[in-house]
Amino acid sequence: MILVTGGAGFIGSNFVRDWLALNDEPVINFDKLTYAGNLSNLASLEEDPRHIFVRGDICDTAHISRLLAEHRPRAIVHFAAESHVDRSIHSPGEFISTNVNGTFSLLEAARAYWSGLTGEAKDSFRFLHVSTDEVYGTLGPNDPPFTETTPYAPNSPYSASKAASDHLVRAYFHTYGMPVLTTNCSNNYGSFHFPEKLIPLIISNARAGKALPIYGDGMQVRDWLYVGDHCSAIRRVLEAGRLGEVYNVGGWNEMANLEVVHTLCDILDMLDPKASGSYREQITYVQDRPGHDRRYAIDARKIERELGWKPAETFASGIRKTVQWYLDNQAWVHDVQSGDYLKWVEKNYATRDTAQEQQ
Ligand code: NAD
Ligand code: DAU
């Protein structure tokens, strides 16, 4: 079996569902269930004996050590993290605790467990660390995309905490010979994406008749990848990645935020039209994110060359499926928008100056 951390969150829950849809190898899903972790993301696995959910904190080395001793997984896939850049600006402490100290605790538990393995079990053990393209910092409009050798230059508390965790993982390979792999991926989108992030937030606000907040001028560029493609990349790296190596994962799909929001409005205008007018009329410019990275772009040639991985989904097909999923799953959106979430919305948007888009 494999152990997954953070498997109740957006990408982790997609990974666990896809994993069990594709093969019978059981998964221990270890998750603290923070505001971002949600057992309803795993509702389809409720009766599935191959899925063992354990609530716990990756900072708790003893708890993880007990689990490893009991279940003896052949691999750890590490998703658990605080993942939202804006929250890291308001409350960086939790990012250091989970992303840095938590990854360290997990590495320590994994090292002790792996050191005690012998023969084939030791040789085939893997620790796959799921990281982000944000560790590389920001690009100018004509800079080449990030490669695996681009120097680290994180700009937010979130990306700095992820960079620190990447360095720890790297050090455990070089110092202890631990069989680690790291993936650095671009922006994901798809089902079960928490509505604090741009794409699900826009869909949710649009339907609720609320403002669609664009930070700054909306010309920041991200490289969007469908979550199912990220999951297939992780499976491929776990299967065949070279030990100690880093693989950049991306969709070859750079888009400015405004273009993404316009696309969402246009799809909603088709699938769920308003009584009159377009959802674009709700677009509102708000004060920019402090330290906002201007452009991310991933050069994903290494994973394609070495492991034969390429994204399967185009943005056009993936984003349409995603909007349809949100329209079909209003109850999920309603449930995750709890009291805590509403407090966050108040904190993040109430103090920003706003301006309507000129139509
Ligand atoms: P998410 O915020 O949706 O989910 C994170 C999960 O981790 C939640 O289920 C949460 O309960 C759990 N968690 C948080 N702290 C924990 C702790 N101390 N112990 C145990 N569990 C804990 O995040 P996501 O968007 O699914 O991202 C997953 C991973 O992928 C993260 O490591 C993130 O840095 C990385 N990543 C995300 C993206 C993206 O676009 N979302 C892109 C590249 C990389
Ligand atoms: O690049 C990978 C990263 O992508 C992951 O490591 C992070 O975990 C993930 O959250 C994501 O980070 P971003 O900051 O790029 O994602 P977010 O959805 O928060 O914002 C996307 C862009 O949209 C960003 O330029 C900020 C902008 N934005 C965001 C929100 C929430 C807005 O303009 N308005 C908003 O209300």
Short mmCIF file of C-alpha atoms and ligand atoms in Angstrom, two decimals:
data_model
loop_
_atom_site.label_atom_id
_atom_site.label_comp_id
_atom_site.label_asym_id
_atom_site.label_seq_id
_atom_site.Cartn_x
_atom_site.Cartn_y
_atom_site.Cartn_z
CA MET A 1 0.00 0.00 0.00
CA ILE A 2 0.93 3.65 -0.21
CA LEU A 3 0.58 6.45 2.33
CA VAL A 4 -0.78 9.76 1.10
CA THR A 5 -0.65 12.94 3.21
CA GLY A 6 -3.19 15.70 2.59
CA GLY A 7 -5.49 13.35 0.69
CA ALA A 8 -8.65 15.18 1.79
CA GLY A 9 -7.65 18.39 0.00
CA PHE A 10 -8.10 19.41 -3.62
CA ILE A 11 -5.26 17.61 -5.41
CA GLY A 12 -4.80 14.87 -2.81
CA SER A 13 -8.44 13.76 -3.00
CA ASN A 14 -8.32 13.75 -6.81
CA PHE A 15 -5.13 11.67 -6.57
CA VAL A 16 -6.64 9.13 -4.15
CA ARG A 17 -9.83 8.71 -6.19
CA ASP A 18 -7.88 8.31 -9.44
CA TRP A 19 -5.42 5.90 -7.81
CA LEU A 20 -8.16 3.58 -6.58
CA ALA A 21 -10.03 3.84 -9.89
CA LEU A 22 -6.91 2.64 -11.70
CA ASN A 23 -5.60 -0.12 -9.43
CA ASP A 24 -6.35 -2.07 -6.27
CA GLU A 25 -3.38 -1.03 -4.17
CA PRO A 26 -4.77 0.35 -0.87
CA VAL A 27 -4.16 3.91 0.31
CA ILE A 28 -3.73 5.20 3.86
CA ASN A 29 -4.92 8.77 3.71
CA PHE A 30 -3.38 10.87 6.50
CA ASP A 31 -4.90 14.34 6.82
CA LYS A 32 -5.41 16.88 9.59
CA LEU A 33 -8.72 18.09 8.09
CA THR A 34 -7.93 21.80 8.23
CA TYR A 35 -10.45 24.18 6.64
CA ALA A 36 -9.13 22.92 3.26
CA GLY A 37 -9.47 19.22 4.00
CA ASN A 38 -12.93 17.82 3.59
CA LEU A 39 -14.13 14.25 4.01
CA SER A 40 -16.96 14.89 1.58
CA ASN A 41 -14.25 15.04 -1.12
CA LEU A 42 -13.82 11.32 -0.41
CA ALA A 43 -17.51 10.41 -0.10
CA SER A 44 -17.33 8.12 -3.15
CA LEU A 45 -14.80 5.96 -1.23
CA GLU A 46 -16.81 5.69 1.99
CA GLU A 47 -17.54 1.98 1.61
CA ASP A 48 -14.23 1.16 -0.07
CA PRO A 49 -11.99 -1.06 2.12
CA ARG A 50 -8.94 -0.06 0.05
CA HIS A 51 -9.16 3.48 1.48
CA ILE A 52 -8.08 3.91 5.10
CA PHE A 53 -8.57 7.45 6.38
CA VAL A 54 -6.59 8.56 9.44
CA ARG A 55 -6.96 12.02 10.89
CA GLY A 56 -3.61 13.38 12.05
CA ASP A 57 -1.01 16.11 11.80
CA ILE A 58 2.22 15.65 9.83
CA CYS A 59 3.97 17.55 12.63
CA ASP A 60 3.27 14.52 14.87
CA THR A 61 6.26 12.27 14.09
CA ALA A 62 5.19 9.64 16.62
CA HIS A 63 1.76 9.26 15.03
CA ILE A 64 3.25 8.83 11.55
CA SER A 65 5.85 6.37 12.87
CA ARG A 66 3.08 4.23 14.38
CA LEU A 67 1.19 4.24 11.09
CA LEU A 68 4.28 3.30 9.10
CA ALA A 69 5.07 0.43 11.48
CA GLU A 70 1.50 -0.84 11.36
CA HIS A 71 0.79 -0.57 7.60
CA ARG A 72 4.30 -0.83 6.10
CA PRO A 73 3.62 1.24 2.95
CA ARG A 74 5.95 0.97 -0.05
CA ALA A 75 5.76 4.72 -0.70
CA ILE A 76 4.74 8.07 0.77
CA VAL A 77 3.16 10.70 -1.48
CA HIS A 78 3.29 14.00 0.39
CA PHE A 79 0.61 16.57 -0.52
CA ALA A 80 -0.23 17.96 2.95
CA ALA A 81 0.44 21.69 3.12
CA GLU A 82 -1.04 25.08 3.72
CA SER A 83 -1.52 26.06 0.08
CA HIS A 84 -3.10 29.50 -0.28
CA VAL A 85 -0.75 32.43 -0.98
CA ASP A 86 -3.15 35.11 0.36
CA ARG A 87 -3.57 33.24 3.65
CA SER A 88 0.23 33.00 3.94
CA ILE A 89 0.38 36.80 3.74
CA HIS A 90 -2.16 37.17 6.57
CA SER A 91 -0.95 34.25 8.75
CA PRO A 92 2.51 32.96 7.78
CA GLY A 93 3.03 30.99 11.01
CA GLU A 94 0.82 28.07 9.98
CA PHE A 95 2.76 27.78 6.71
CA ILE A 96 6.07 27.44 8.52
CA SER A 97 4.57 24.97 10.95
CA THR A 98 2.98 22.61 8.40
CA ASN A 99 5.07 23.12 5.27
CA VAL A 100 8.50 23.32 6.90
CA ASN A 101 8.27 21.66 10.33
CA GLY A 102 5.62 19.20 9.16
CA THR A 103 7.67 18.08 6.17
CA PHE A 104 10.69 17.73 8.46
CA SER A 105 8.70 15.56 10.92
CA LEU A 106 7.42 13.42 8.09
CA LEU A 107 10.93 13.01 6.65
CA GLU A 108 12.24 11.96 10.05
CA ALA A 109 9.52 9.34 10.50
CA ALA A 110 10.09 8.13 6.92
CA ARG A 111 13.87 7.96 7.41
CA ALA A 112 13.57 5.83 10.54
CA TYR A 113 11.09 3.52 8.81
CA TRP A 114 13.12 3.24 5.59
CA SER A 115 16.36 2.62 7.53
CA GLY A 116 14.73 -0.38 9.16
CA LEU A 117 13.67 -1.93 5.85
CA THR A 118 15.83 -4.53 4.13
CA GLY A 119 16.31 -5.99 0.65
CA GLU A 120 13.70 -5.31 -2.01
CA ALA A 121 11.43 -3.40 0.40
CA LYS A 122 14.24 -0.94 1.11
CA ASP A 123 15.33 -0.63 -2.53
CA SER A 124 11.86 0.02 -3.84
CA PHE A 125 10.68 2.46 -1.13
CA ARG A 126 9.91 6.01 -2.39
CA PHE A 127 9.15 9.38 -0.78
CA LEU A 128 7.49 11.68 -3.33
CA HIS A 129 7.28 15.33 -2.34
CA VAL A 130 4.63 17.38 -4.16
CA SER A 131 5.78 20.97 -4.63
CA THR A 132 5.09 24.06 -6.66
CA ASP A 133 6.50 26.22 -9.46
CA GLU A 134 6.23 29.22 -7.09
CA VAL A 135 9.58 28.30 -5.51
CA TYR A 136 11.30 29.68 -8.64
CA GLY A 137 9.90 33.20 -8.12
CA THR A 138 8.61 35.38 -10.92
CA LEU A 139 9.39 35.71 -14.66
CA GLY A 140 9.56 38.72 -16.97
CA PRO A 141 7.41 38.61 -20.12
CA ASN A 142 10.24 37.33 -22.33
CA ASP A 143 12.06 35.07 -19.87
CA PRO A 144 12.25 31.36 -20.70
CA PRO A 145 10.01 29.11 -18.56
CA PHE A 146 11.27 27.58 -15.29
CA THR A 147 13.43 24.49 -15.69
CA GLU A 148 14.57 22.15 -12.92
CA THR A 149 17.82 24.12 -12.67
CA THR A 150 16.26 27.59 -12.35
CA PRO A 151 17.57 29.09 -9.08
CA TYR A 152 15.08 29.26 -6.23
CA ALA A 153 13.71 32.78 -5.53
CA PRO A 154 10.48 32.42 -3.55
CA ASN A 155 8.56 35.66 -2.95
CA SER A 156 5.67 34.84 -0.60
CA PRO A 157 5.65 33.16 2.81
CA TYR A 158 3.86 30.24 1.09
CA SER A 159 6.47 29.79 -1.63
CA ALA A 160 9.33 30.32 0.85
CA SER A 161 7.90 27.58 3.07
CA LYS A 162 7.56 25.23 0.10
CA ALA A 163 11.11 26.07 -1.00
CA ALA A 164 12.36 25.22 2.49
CA SER A 165 10.55 21.88 2.36
CA ASP A 166 12.07 21.14 -1.08
CA HIS A 167 15.54 21.82 0.34
CA LEU A 168 14.94 19.44 3.24
CA VAL A 169 13.82 16.70 0.85
CA ARG A 170 16.90 17.29 -1.29
CA ALA A 171 19.15 17.16 1.78
CA TYR A 172 17.69 13.81 2.89
CA PHE A 173 18.71 12.35 -0.46
CA HIS A 174 22.23 13.77 -0.42
CA THR A 175 22.93 13.15 3.26
CA TYR A 176 21.09 9.93 4.05
CA GLY A 177 20.56 8.49 0.58
CA MET A 178 16.82 8.47 1.13
CA PRO A 179 14.95 7.54 -2.08
CA VAL A 180 13.15 10.84 -2.66
CA LEU A 181 11.50 12.41 -5.71
CA THR A 182 10.19 15.98 -6.05
CA THR A 183 7.63 17.39 -8.45
CA ASN A 184 7.20 21.16 -8.97
CA CYS A 185 3.87 21.82 -10.62
CA SER A 186 2.05 24.85 -12.00
CA ASN A 187 -1.50 26.03 -11.13
CA ASN A 188 -4.05 23.23 -11.01
CA TYR A 189 -7.76 23.50 -11.66
CA GLY A 190 -10.61 20.97 -11.63
CA SER A 191 -13.23 19.40 -9.38
CA PHE A 192 -13.12 19.78 -5.57
CA HIS A 193 -10.99 22.95 -5.80
CA PHE A 194 -11.59 25.03 -2.67
CA PRO A 195 -13.45 28.27 -3.56
CA GLU A 196 -10.78 30.55 -2.07
CA LYS A 197 -8.67 30.01 -5.22
CA LEU A 198 -9.23 32.05 -8.39
CA ILE A 199 -11.14 29.63 -10.66
CA PRO A 200 -13.65 28.16 -8.16
CA LEU A 201 -14.04 31.57 -6.48
CA ILE A 202 -15.01 33.20 -9.77
CA ILE A 203 -17.52 30.44 -10.61
CA SER A 204 -19.06 30.62 -7.15
CA ASN A 205 -19.21 34.44 -6.97
CA ALA A 206 -20.56 34.70 -10.52
CA ARG A 207 -23.51 32.46 -9.75
CA ALA A 208 -24.15 34.26 -6.45
CA GLY A 209 -24.30 37.62 -8.27
CA LYS A 210 -21.24 38.86 -6.38
CA ALA A 211 -18.19 40.84 -7.56
CA LEU A 212 -15.53 38.89 -9.49
CA PRO A 213 -12.35 40.25 -7.84
CA ILE A 214 -9.34 40.81 -10.10
CA TYR A 215 -6.14 41.64 -8.23
CA GLY A 216 -4.26 44.63 -9.70
CA ASP A 217 -4.47 44.84 -13.50
CA GLY A 218 -5.31 41.14 -13.98
CA MET A 219 -2.37 40.66 -16.33
CA GLN A 220 -0.47 38.24 -14.09
CA VAL A 221 0.23 35.04 -15.97
CA ARG A 222 -0.17 31.49 -14.66
CA ASP A 223 0.31 28.12 -16.40
CA TRP A 224 -2.92 26.15 -15.82
CA LEU A 225 -2.95 22.34 -15.63
CA TYR A 226 -5.99 20.08 -15.20
CA VAL A 227 -5.76 18.30 -11.84
CA GLY A 228 -6.13 14.84 -13.40
CA ASP A 229 -2.99 15.53 -15.44
CA HIS A 230 -1.07 16.52 -12.32
CA CYS A 231 -2.17 13.24 -10.71
CA SER A 232 -1.03 11.21 -13.72
CA ALA A 233 2.35 12.98 -13.64
CA ILE A 234 2.78 12.08 -9.96
CA ARG A 235 1.91 8.43 -10.65
CA ARG A 236 4.45 8.35 -13.47
CA VAL A 237 7.22 9.95 -11.37
CA LEU A 238 6.47 7.52 -8.53
CA GLU A 239 6.69 4.63 -10.96
CA ALA A 240 9.78 5.56 -12.94
CA GLY A 241 11.35 8.81 -11.66
CA ARG A 242 15.10 8.76 -11.04
CA LEU A 243 15.98 8.92 -7.35
CA GLY A 244 16.83 12.37 -6.02
CA GLU A 245 15.54 14.03 -9.19
CA VAL A 246 13.20 16.97 -9.57
CA TYR A 247 10.50 17.00 -12.28
CA ASN A 248 8.70 20.16 -13.36
CA VAL A 249 5.06 19.53 -14.28
CA GLY A 250 3.01 22.01 -16.33
CA GLY A 251 0.30 22.39 -18.91
CA TRP A 252 2.09 24.51 -21.54
CA ASN A 253 -0.86 26.79 -21.04
CA GLU A 254 0.07 30.31 -19.99
CA MET A 255 -2.86 32.66 -19.51
CA ALA A 256 -3.36 36.08 -17.93
CA ASN A 257 -5.82 36.05 -15.03
CA LEU A 258 -8.21 38.36 -16.87
CA GLU A 259 -8.32 35.97 -19.82
CA VAL A 260 -9.13 33.08 -17.45
CA VAL A 261 -11.94 35.08 -15.84
CA HIS A 262 -13.34 36.14 -19.21
CA THR A 263 -13.32 32.47 -20.30
CA LEU A 264 -15.19 31.43 -17.16
CA CYS A 265 -17.79 34.18 -17.67
CA ASP A 266 -18.29 33.15 -21.30
CA ILE A 267 -18.77 29.45 -20.40
CA LEU A 268 -21.21 30.40 -17.63
CA ASP A 269 -23.07 32.67 -20.06
CA MET A 270 -23.59 29.57 -22.22
CA LEU A 271 -24.22 26.89 -19.58
CA ASP A 272 -26.11 28.95 -17.00
CA PRO A 273 -27.14 32.29 -18.56
CA LYS A 274 -28.30 35.19 -16.40
CA ALA A 275 -31.76 36.65 -16.93
CA SER A 276 -30.05 39.53 -18.74
CA GLY A 277 -26.48 40.58 -19.49
CA SER A 278 -23.18 38.76 -19.06
CA TYR A 279 -21.31 37.58 -16.00
CA ARG A 280 -18.45 39.78 -17.27
CA GLU A 281 -20.37 42.76 -15.88
CA GLN A 282 -19.56 41.52 -12.35
CA ILE A 283 -15.77 41.85 -12.90
CA THR A 284 -14.30 44.23 -10.30
CA TYR A 285 -10.68 45.32 -9.97
CA VAL A 286 -9.42 45.17 -6.39
CA GLN A 287 -6.18 46.10 -4.68
CA ASP A 288 -3.31 43.83 -5.70
CA ARG A 289 -1.82 40.98 -3.66
CA PRO A 290 1.36 42.25 -1.91
CA GLY A 291 4.47 40.90 -3.65
CA HIS A 292 2.27 39.43 -6.41
CA ASP A 293 4.37 37.31 -8.80
CA ARG A 294 3.86 38.56 -12.35
CA ARG A 295 4.38 35.41 -14.38
CA TYR A 296 4.94 31.67 -13.90
CA ALA A 297 5.70 29.29 -16.76
CA ILE A 298 6.90 25.70 -16.64
CA ASP A 299 9.26 23.98 -19.02
CA ALA A 300 7.94 20.41 -18.76
CA ARG A 301 10.33 18.86 -21.28
CA LYS A 302 12.29 16.79 -18.75
CA ILE A 303 9.31 14.74 -17.56
CA GLU A 304 8.22 14.26 -21.17
CA ARG A 305 11.69 13.23 -22.35
CA GLU A 306 12.57 10.95 -19.44
CA LEU A 307 9.19 9.56 -18.43
CA GLY A 308 7.00 10.09 -21.48
CA TRP A 309 4.45 12.19 -19.57
CA LYS A 310 2.39 14.89 -21.30
CA PRO A 311 -0.87 16.54 -20.23
CA ALA A 312 -3.91 14.83 -21.75
CA GLU A 313 -6.42 17.64 -21.24
CA THR A 314 -6.53 20.94 -23.14
CA PHE A 315 -7.56 24.06 -21.23
CA ALA A 316 -10.68 24.36 -23.39
CA SER A 317 -11.90 20.85 -22.52
CA GLY A 318 -10.71 20.87 -18.89
CA ILE A 319 -12.21 24.22 -17.95
CA ARG A 320 -15.57 23.37 -19.47
CA LYS A 321 -15.70 20.11 -17.50
CA THR A 322 -14.72 22.03 -14.39
CA VAL A 323 -17.45 24.66 -14.74
CA GLN A 324 -19.99 21.89 -15.36
CA TRP A 325 -18.78 20.06 -12.23
CA TYR A 326 -19.37 23.18 -10.12
CA LEU A 327 -22.84 23.65 -11.62
CA ASP A 328 -23.65 20.01 -10.83
CA ASN A 329 -22.22 20.15 -7.30
CA GLN A 330 -23.72 23.25 -5.73
CA ALA A 331 -24.29 21.36 -2.47
CA TRP A 332 -20.54 20.72 -2.13
CA VAL A 333 -19.78 24.41 -2.69
CA HIS A 334 -22.44 25.40 -0.19
CA ASP A 335 -21.07 23.00 2.44
CA VAL A 336 -17.42 24.11 2.22
CA GLN A 337 -18.44 27.77 2.41
CA SER A 338 -18.76 27.45 6.18
CA GLY A 339 -18.61 30.12 8.86
CA ASP A 340 -14.80 30.01 8.86
CA TYR A 341 -14.70 30.54 5.13
CA LEU A 342 -16.99 33.57 5.35
CA LYS A 343 -14.67 35.10 7.97
CA TRP A 344 -11.78 34.64 5.52
CA VAL A 345 -13.67 36.38 2.70
CA GLU A 346 -14.35 39.30 5.02
CA LYS A 347 -10.65 39.52 5.97
CA ASN A 348 -9.23 39.17 2.45
CA TYR A 349 -11.56 41.37 0.42
CA ALA A 350 -13.17 43.89 2.79
CA THR A 351 -10.11 46.14 3.01
CA ARG A 352 -9.24 46.22 -0.70
CA ASP A 353 -10.16 49.29 -2.81
CA THR A 354 -12.33 48.31 -5.77
CA ALA A 355 -13.21 49.50 -9.29
CA GLN A 356 -15.72 48.06 -11.79
CA GLU A 357 -14.43 46.86 -15.16
CA GLN A 358 -15.18 49.26 -18.02
CA GLN A 359 -17.40 47.33 -20.47
P1 NAD B 1 -5.30 22.03 -0.29
O1 NAD B 1 -5.09 23.22 0.57
O2 NAD B 1 -6.54 21.88 -1.08
O3 NAD B 1 -5.18 20.70 0.61
C1 NAD B 1 -4.20 20.53 1.59
C2 NAD B 1 -4.57 19.32 2.44
O4 NAD B 1 -3.54 19.16 3.43
C3 NAD B 1 -5.89 19.49 3.20
O5 NAD B 1 -6.65 18.31 3.10
C4 NAD B 1 -5.46 19.74 4.63
O6 NAD B 1 -6.40 19.29 5.60
C5 NAD B 1 -4.16 18.95 4.70
N1 NAD B 1 -3.24 19.45 5.74
C6 NAD B 1 -2.88 20.73 5.97
N2 NAD B 1 -2.06 20.80 7.03
C7 NAD B 1 -1.86 19.52 7.45
C8 NAD B 1 -1.09 18.93 8.49
N3 NAD B 1 -0.36 19.69 9.32
N4 NAD B 1 -1.11 17.60 8.63
C9 NAD B 1 -1.87 16.81 7.81
N5 NAD B 1 -2.63 17.32 6.83
C10 NAD B 1 -2.63 18.65 6.64
O7 NAD B 1 -4.01 21.96 -1.22
P2 NAD B 1 -3.87 21.48 -2.74
O8 NAD B 1 -4.17 22.62 -3.62
O9 NAD B 1 -4.58 20.19 -2.91
O10 NAD B 1 -2.28 21.25 -2.80
C11 NAD B 1 -1.73 19.99 -2.42
C12 NAD B 1 -0.20 20.07 -2.55
O11 NAD B 1 0.14 20.38 -3.89
C13 NAD B 1 0.44 21.15 -1.69
O12 NAD B 1 1.65 20.64 -1.18
C14 NAD B 1 0.69 22.30 -2.66
O13 NAD B 1 1.79 23.06 -2.26
C15 NAD B 1 0.98 21.53 -3.93
N6 NAD B 1 0.65 22.24 -5.19
C16 NAD B 1 -0.59 22.79 -5.37
C17 NAD B 1 -0.91 23.40 -6.59
C18 NAD B 1 -2.27 23.99 -6.86
O14 NAD B 1 -2.46 24.62 -7.90
N7 NAD B 1 -3.25 23.83 -5.99
C19 NAD B 1 0.07 23.44 -7.61
C20 NAD B 1 1.33 22.88 -7.37
C21 NAD B 1 1.60 22.26 -6.17
O1 DAU B 2 1.58 27.93 -9.15
C1 DAU B 2 1.15 26.91 -8.28
C2 DAU B 2 0.37 27.49 -7.15
O2 DAU B 2 -0.90 27.87 -7.68
C3 DAU B 2 0.19 26.54 -5.97
O3 DAU B 2 1.45 26.26 -5.42
C4 DAU B 2 -0.71 27.17 -4.90
O4 DAU B 2 -0.94 26.24 -3.85
C5 DAU B 2 -2.03 27.52 -5.56
O5 DAU B 2 -2.88 28.16 -4.62
C6 DAU B 2 -1.80 28.44 -6.76
O6 DAU B 2 -1.30 29.74 -6.32
P1 DAU B 2 -1.82 31.11 -6.96
O7 DAU B 2 -1.58 32.21 -6.02
O8 DAU B 2 -1.31 31.26 -8.36
O9 DAU B 2 -3.40 30.75 -7.06
P2 DAU B 2 -4.71 31.61 -6.77
O10 DAU B 2 -5.86 30.82 -7.29
O11 DAU B 2 -4.77 32.10 -5.37
O12 DAU B 2 -4.52 32.87 -7.71
C7 DAU B 2 -4.34 32.72 -9.11
C8 DAU B 2 -4.10 34.10 -9.69
O13 DAU B 2 -5.32 34.85 -9.58
C9 DAU B 2 -3.05 34.90 -8.93
O14 DAU B 2 -2.31 35.68 -9.87
C10 DAU B 2 -3.85 35.79 -8.01
C11 DAU B 2 -5.12 36.05 -8.81
N1 DAU B 2 -6.35 36.23 -8.00
C12 DAU B 2 -6.64 35.34 -7.02
C13 DAU B 2 -7.79 35.49 -6.24
C14 DAU B 2 -8.10 34.50 -5.15
C15 DAU B 2 -7.20 37.31 -8.28
O15 DAU B 2 -6.94 38.12 -9.20
N2 DAU B 2 -8.33 37.44 -7.53
C16 DAU B 2 -8.65 36.60 -6.49
O16 DAU B 2 -9.69 36.82 -5.81
#
